[in-house]
Coordinates of C-alpha atoms and ligand atoms in Angstrom, one line a residue:
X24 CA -73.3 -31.8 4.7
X25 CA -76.0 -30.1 2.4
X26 CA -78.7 -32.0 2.0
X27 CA -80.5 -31.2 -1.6
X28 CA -84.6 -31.0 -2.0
X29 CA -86.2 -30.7 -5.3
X30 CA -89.5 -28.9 -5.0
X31 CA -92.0 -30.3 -7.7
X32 CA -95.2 -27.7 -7.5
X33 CA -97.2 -29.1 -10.3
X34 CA -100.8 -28.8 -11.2
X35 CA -103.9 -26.7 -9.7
X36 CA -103.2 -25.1 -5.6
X37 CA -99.7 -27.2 -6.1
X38 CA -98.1 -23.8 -6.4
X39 CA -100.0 -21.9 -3.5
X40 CA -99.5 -24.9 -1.2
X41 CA -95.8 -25.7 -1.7
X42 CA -94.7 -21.5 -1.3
X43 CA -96.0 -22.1 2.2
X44 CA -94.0 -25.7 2.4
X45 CA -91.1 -23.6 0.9
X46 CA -91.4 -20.7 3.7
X47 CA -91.4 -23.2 6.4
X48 CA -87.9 -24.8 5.1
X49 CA -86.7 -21.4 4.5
X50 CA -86.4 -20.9 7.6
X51 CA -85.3 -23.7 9.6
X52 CA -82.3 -22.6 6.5
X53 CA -82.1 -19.5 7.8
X54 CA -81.5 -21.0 11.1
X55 CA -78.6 -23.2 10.4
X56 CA -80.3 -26.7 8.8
X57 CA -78.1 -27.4 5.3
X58 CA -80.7 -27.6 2.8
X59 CA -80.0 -26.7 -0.8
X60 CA -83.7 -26.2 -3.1
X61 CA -84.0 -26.8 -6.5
X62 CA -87.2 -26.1 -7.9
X63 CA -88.5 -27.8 -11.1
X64 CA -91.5 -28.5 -13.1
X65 CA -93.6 -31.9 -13.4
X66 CA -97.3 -33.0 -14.5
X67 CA -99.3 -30.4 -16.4
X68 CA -96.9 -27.5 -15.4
X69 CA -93.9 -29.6 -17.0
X70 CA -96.6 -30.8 -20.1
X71 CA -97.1 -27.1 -21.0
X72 CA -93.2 -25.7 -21.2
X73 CA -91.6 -28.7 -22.2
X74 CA -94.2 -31.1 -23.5
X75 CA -93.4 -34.0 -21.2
X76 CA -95.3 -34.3 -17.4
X77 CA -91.7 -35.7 -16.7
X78 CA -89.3 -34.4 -18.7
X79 CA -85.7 -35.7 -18.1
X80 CA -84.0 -32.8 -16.4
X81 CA -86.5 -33.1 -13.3
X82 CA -85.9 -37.1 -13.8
X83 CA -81.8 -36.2 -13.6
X84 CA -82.5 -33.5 -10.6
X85 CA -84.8 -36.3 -8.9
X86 CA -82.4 -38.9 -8.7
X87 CA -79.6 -36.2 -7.5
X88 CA -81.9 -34.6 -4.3
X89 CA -82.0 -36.1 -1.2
X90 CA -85.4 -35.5 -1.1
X91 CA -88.3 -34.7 -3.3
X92 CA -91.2 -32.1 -2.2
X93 CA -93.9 -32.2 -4.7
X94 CA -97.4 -30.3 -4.4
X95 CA -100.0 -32.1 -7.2
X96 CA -100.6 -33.1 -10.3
X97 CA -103.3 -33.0 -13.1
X98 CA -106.6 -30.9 -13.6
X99 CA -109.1 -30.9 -16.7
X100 CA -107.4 -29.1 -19.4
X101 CA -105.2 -32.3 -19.4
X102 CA -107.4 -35.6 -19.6
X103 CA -107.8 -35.3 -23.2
X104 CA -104.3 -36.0 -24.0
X105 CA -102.5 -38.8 -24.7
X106 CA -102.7 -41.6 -21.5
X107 CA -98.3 -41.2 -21.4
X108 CA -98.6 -37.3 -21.7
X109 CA -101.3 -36.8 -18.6
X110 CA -99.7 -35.5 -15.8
X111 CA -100.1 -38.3 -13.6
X112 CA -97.5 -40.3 -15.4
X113 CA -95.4 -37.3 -14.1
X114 CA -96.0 -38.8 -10.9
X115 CA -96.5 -42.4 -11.7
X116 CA -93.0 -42.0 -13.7
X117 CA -90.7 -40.9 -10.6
X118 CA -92.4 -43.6 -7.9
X119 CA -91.2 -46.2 -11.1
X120 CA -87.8 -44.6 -11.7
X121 CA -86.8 -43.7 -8.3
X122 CA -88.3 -46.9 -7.0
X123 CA -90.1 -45.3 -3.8
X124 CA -91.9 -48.8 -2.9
X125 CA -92.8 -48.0 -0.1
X126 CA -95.9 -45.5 0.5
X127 CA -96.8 -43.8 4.0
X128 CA -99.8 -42.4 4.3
X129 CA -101.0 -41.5 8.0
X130 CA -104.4 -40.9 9.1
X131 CA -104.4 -38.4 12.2
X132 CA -107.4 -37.0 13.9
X133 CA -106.7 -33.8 14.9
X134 CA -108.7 -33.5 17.9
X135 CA -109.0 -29.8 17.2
X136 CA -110.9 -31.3 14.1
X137 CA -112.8 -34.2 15.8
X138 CA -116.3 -32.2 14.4
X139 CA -115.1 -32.5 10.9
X140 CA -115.1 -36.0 10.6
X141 CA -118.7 -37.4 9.4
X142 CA -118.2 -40.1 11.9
X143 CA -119.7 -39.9 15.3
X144 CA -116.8 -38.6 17.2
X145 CA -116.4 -41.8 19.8
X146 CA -116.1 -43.7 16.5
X147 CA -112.7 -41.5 15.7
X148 CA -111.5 -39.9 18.7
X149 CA -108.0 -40.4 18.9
X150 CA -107.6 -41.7 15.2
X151 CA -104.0 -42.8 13.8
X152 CA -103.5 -45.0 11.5
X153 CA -100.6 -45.7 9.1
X154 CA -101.1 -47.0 5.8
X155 CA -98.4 -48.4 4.2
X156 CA -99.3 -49.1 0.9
X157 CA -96.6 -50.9 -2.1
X158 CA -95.8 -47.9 -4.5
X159 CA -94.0 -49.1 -7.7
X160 CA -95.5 -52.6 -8.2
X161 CA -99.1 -54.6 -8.8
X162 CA -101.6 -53.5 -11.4
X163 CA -100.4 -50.1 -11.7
X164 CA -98.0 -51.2 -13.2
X165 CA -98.1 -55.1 -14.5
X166 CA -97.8 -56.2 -18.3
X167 CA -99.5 -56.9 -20.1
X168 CA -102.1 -54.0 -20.0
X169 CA -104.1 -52.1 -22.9
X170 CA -107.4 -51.8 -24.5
X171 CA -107.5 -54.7 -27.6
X172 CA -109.7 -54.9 -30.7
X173 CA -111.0 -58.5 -30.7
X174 CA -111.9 -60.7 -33.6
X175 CA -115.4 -60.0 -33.6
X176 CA -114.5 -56.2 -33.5
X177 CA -115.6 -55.5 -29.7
X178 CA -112.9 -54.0 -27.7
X179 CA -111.2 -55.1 -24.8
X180 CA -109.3 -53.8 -21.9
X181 CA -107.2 -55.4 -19.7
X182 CA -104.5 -54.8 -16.7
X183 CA -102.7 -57.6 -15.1
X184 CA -102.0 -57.8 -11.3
X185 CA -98.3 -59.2 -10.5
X186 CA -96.6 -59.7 -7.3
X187 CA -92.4 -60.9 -7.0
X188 CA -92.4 -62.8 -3.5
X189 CA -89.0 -60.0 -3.6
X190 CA -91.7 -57.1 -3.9
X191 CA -94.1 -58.5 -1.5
X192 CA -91.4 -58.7 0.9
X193 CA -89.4 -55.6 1.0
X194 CA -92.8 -53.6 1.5
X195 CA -93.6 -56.7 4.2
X196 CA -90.4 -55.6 5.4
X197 CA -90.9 -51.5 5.7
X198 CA -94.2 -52.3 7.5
X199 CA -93.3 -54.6 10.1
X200 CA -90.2 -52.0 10.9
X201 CA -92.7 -49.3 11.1
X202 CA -95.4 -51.5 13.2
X203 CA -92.7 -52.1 15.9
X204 CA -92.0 -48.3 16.0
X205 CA -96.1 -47.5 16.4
X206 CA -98.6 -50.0 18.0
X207 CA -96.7 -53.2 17.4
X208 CA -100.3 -54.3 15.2
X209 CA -100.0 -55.1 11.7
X210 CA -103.0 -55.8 9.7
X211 CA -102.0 -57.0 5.9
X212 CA -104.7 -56.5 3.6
X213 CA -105.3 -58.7 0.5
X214 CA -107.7 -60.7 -1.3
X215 CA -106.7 -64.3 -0.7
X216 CA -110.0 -65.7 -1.2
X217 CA -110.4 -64.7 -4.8
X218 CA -106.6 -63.4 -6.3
X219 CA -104.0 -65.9 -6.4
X220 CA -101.5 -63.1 -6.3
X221 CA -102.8 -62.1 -2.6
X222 CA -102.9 -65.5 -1.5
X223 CA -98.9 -65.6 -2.1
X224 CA -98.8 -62.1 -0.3
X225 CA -100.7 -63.2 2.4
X226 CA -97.8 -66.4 2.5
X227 CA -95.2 -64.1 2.5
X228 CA -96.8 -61.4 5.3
X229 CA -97.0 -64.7 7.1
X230 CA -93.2 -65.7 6.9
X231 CA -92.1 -62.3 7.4
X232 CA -93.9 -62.4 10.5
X233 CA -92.0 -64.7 12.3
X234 CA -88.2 -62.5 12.1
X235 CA -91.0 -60.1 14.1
X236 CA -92.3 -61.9 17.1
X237 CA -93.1 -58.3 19.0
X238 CA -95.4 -57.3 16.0
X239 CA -99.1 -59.1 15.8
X240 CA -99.9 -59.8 12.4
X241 CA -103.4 -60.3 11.0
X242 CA -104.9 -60.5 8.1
X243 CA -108.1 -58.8 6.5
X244 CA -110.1 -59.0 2.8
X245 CA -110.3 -55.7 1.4
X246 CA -114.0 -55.5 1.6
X247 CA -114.0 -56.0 5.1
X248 CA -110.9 -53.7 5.6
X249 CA -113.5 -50.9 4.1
X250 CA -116.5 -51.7 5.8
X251 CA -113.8 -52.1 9.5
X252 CA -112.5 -48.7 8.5
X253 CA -115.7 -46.9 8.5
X254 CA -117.8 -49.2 11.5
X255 CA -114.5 -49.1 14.1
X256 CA -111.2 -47.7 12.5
X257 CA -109.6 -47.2 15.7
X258 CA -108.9 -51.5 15.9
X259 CA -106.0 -50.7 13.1
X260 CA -102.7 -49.5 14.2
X261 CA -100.7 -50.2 10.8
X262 CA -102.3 -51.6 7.3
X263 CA -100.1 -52.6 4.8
X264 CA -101.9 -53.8 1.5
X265 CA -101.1 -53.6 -2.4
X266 CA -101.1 -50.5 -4.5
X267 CA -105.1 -50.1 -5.5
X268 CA -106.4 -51.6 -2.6
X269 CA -103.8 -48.9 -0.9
X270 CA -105.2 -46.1 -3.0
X271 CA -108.5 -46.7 -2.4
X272 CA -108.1 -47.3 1.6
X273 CA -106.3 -44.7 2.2
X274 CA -108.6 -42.0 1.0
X275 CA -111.2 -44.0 2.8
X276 CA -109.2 -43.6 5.9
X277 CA -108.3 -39.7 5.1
X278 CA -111.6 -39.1 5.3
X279 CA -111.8 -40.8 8.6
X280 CA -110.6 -37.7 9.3
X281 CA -112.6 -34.9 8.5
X282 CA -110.0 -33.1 6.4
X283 CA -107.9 -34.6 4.1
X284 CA -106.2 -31.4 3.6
X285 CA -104.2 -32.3 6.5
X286 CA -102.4 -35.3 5.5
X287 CA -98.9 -35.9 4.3
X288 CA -97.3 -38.6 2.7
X289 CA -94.1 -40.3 2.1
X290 CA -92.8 -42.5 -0.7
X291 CA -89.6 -44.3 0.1
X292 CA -86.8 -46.1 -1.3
X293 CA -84.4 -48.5 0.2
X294 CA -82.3 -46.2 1.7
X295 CA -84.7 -43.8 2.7
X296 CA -84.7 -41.1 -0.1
X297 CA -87.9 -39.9 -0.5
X298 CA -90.8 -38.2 -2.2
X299 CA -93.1 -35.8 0.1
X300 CA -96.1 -35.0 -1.1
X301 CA -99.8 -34.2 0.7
X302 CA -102.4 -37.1 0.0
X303 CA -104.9 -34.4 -1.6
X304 CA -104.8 -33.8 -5.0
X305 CA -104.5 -30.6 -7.2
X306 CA -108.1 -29.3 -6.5
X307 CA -108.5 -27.1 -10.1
X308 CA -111.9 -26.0 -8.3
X309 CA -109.8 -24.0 -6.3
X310 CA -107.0 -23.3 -7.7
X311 CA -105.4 -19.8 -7.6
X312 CA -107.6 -18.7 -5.4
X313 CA -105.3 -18.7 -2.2
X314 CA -107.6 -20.4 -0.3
X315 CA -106.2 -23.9 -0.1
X316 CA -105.3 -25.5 2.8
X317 CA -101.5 -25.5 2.8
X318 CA -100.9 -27.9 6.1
X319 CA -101.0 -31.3 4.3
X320 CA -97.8 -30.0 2.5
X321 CA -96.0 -28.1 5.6
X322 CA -96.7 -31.6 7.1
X323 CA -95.4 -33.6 4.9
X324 CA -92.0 -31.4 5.4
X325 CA -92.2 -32.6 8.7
X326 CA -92.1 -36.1 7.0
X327 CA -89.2 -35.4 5.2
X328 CA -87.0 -34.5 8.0
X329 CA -88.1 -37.5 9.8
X330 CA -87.9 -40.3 7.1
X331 CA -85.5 -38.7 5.3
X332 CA -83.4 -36.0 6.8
X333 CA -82.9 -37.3 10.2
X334 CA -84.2 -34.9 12.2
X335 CA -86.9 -35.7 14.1
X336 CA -86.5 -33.2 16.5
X337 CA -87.3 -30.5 13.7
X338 CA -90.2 -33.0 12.4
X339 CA -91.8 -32.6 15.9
X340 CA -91.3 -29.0 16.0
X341 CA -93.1 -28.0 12.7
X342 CA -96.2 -30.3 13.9
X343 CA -96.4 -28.6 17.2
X344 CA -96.6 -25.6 15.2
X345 CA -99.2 -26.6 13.2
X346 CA -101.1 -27.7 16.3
X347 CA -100.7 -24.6 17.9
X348 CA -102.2 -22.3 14.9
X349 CA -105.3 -25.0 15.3
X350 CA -105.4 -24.6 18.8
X351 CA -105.7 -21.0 18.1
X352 CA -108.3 -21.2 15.8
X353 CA -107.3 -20.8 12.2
X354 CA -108.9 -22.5 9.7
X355 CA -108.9 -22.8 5.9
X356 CA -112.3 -23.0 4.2
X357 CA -111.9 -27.1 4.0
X358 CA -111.8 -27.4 7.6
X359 CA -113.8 -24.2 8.9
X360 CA -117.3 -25.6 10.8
X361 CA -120.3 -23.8 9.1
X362 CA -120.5 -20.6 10.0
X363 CA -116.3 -20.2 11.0
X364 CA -114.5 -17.9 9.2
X365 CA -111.7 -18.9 7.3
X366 CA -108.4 -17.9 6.6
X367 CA -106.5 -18.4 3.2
X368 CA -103.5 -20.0 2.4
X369 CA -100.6 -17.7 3.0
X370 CA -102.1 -16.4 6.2
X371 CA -102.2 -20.5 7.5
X372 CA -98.8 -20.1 6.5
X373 CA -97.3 -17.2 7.9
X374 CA -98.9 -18.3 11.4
X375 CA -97.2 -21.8 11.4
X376 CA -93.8 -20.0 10.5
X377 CA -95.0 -17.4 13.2
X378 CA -95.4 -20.6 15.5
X379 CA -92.5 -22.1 14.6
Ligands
LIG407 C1 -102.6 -41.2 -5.3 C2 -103.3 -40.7 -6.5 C3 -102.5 -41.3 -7.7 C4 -102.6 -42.8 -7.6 C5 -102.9 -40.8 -9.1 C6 -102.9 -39.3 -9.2 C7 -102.1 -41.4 -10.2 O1 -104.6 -41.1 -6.6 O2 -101.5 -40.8 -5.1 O3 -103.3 -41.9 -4.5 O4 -103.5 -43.4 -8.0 O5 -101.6 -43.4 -7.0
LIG408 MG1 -105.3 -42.0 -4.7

């Protein structure tokens, strides 16, 4: 059975990055895997040829994939538009429609890489963490939100933060199931002592808990989750925590690492379909430049035919591969030590396909 992926370059070193993404699936194609591509346009890219970051024939060829391989969205010559035309509603817009709840976002240290952390290496030797973080819910997303003009003519904005025990749950649900694959620890993240919407997460993490007596659940405020994910990150095995606090953790915890151009993601539905996309995001700075670092997206590939595709053996293969071109030595400029020279973005490529 051919298995469809829509690939979703975007914004910024979107492009540069997903060509290598695209190589690497290539070939495992040319060597028998049934993958059909579709390529199509989203965020700023989709905003400039068809004046919508999510115009409805990606929407129509998103729901039809299997899977969804996306690069990044947004850059500067888009923040001046209207909030519904900037290209992160692109993205924003498929997590809603396709209803990928569930976010993965691992934090590896590549101990080829331990230098590049800005932690003391005995602090993050051996790093990996899993956040899963809720995708399609919370205050991303809650009504009523807006900026208002009050009586007295001074503005106000607001956003409201909502919870459905039913939402809580099915992310509750996806982390346990991942905990008991990993490190059977759990640690839920909320803000119970303050937000009556986390006290009833923190309830229903609780009752979940019980249908998984080989998982340890515990629970954490998210200012003490920060400050425990930069003093001793290594005492997490999974987070799972609500879509801001998610956001901002998980670039915390990227960083953990030294190189956040190494990290993948995976957004997933009920059944598993999903959206692949690397955690960084479209880097205009570089952009065009073919310098990026194109492993976060080749890795998140790797994702896909794990989560998605079912093929785990392939998943491991294509991250062996990417530890062997480290293990040889080549680095892009993001995760070169001063003084290392670097290699650009196709070349990172071509040596992961060569190791492949
Ligand atoms: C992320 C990004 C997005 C988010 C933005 C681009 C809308 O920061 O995927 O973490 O806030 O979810
Ligand atoms: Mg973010």
């Amino acid at each position: 059975m051919t298995r469809k992926i829509l690939v979703l370059p975007g914004d910024g070193i979107g492009p540069e990055i997903v060509a290598e993404a695209v190589k690497v699936l290539e070939k495992l194609v040319a060597e028998g895997v049934e993958l059909e591509l579709e390529f199509g346009l989203i965020g700023g890219a989709a905003y400039d040829a068809e004046g919508h970051p999510l115009p409805p024939g990606t929407l129509a060829s998103a729901r039809a994939a299997d899977a969804v391989l996306l690069g990044a969205v947004g850059g500067p010559r888009y923040e001046q538009l209207d909030r519904a035309l900037r290209p992160e509603q692109g993205l924003l817009g498929l997590r809603a429609e396709l209803e990928l709840f569930a976010n993965l976002r691992p934090a590896i240290l590549y101990p080829q890489l331990a230098d590049a952390s800005t932690l003391k290496p005995g602090v993050v030797a051996g790093l990996d963490i899993m956040i899963v973080r809720e995708l399609t819910g919370g205050i991303y997303f809650g009504q009523p939100r807006g900026i208002r003009v009050l009586e007295n003519g001074e503005k106000e904005g607001f956003n409201t933060l909502v919870y459905r025990e039913s939402e809580i749950e099915r992310i509750g649900r996806s982390a346990f199931e991942i905990a008991r694959k990993r490190g059977k620890k759990l640690c839920s993240v909320d803000k119970a002592n303050v937000l009556e919407v986390t006290e009833l997460w923190r309830q229903v993490m609780t009752r979940l808990a019980r249908d998984y007596p080989d998982v340890e659940l515990s629970h954490m405020y998210v200012d003490n989750a920060a400050m425990q994910l930069v003093r001793a990150p290594k005492q997490f095995d999974v987070i799972v925590t609500t879509n801001m606090f998610g956001d901002i953790l998980s670039d915390a915890a990227a960083m953990l690492t030294g190189s956040i151009g190494m990290l993948p993601s995976a957004s997933l539905d009920a059944n598993a379909k999903g959206m692949y996309e690397p955690i960084h995001g479209s880097a205009p700075d570089i952009a065009g430049r073919g310098v990026a670092n194109p492993l976060a997206t080749i890795l998140s590939v790797a994702m896909m035919l794990r989560y998605t595709l079912g093929l785990p053996d392939q998943a491991r293969r294509i991250e062996t591969a990417v530890g062997t071109v480290l293990d040889r030595g080549l680095r892009t400029a993001d995760i070169a030590a001063a003084g290392e020279s670097a290699v650009g973005t196709s070349e990172m490529g071509d040596a992961v396909i060569a190791a492949l």
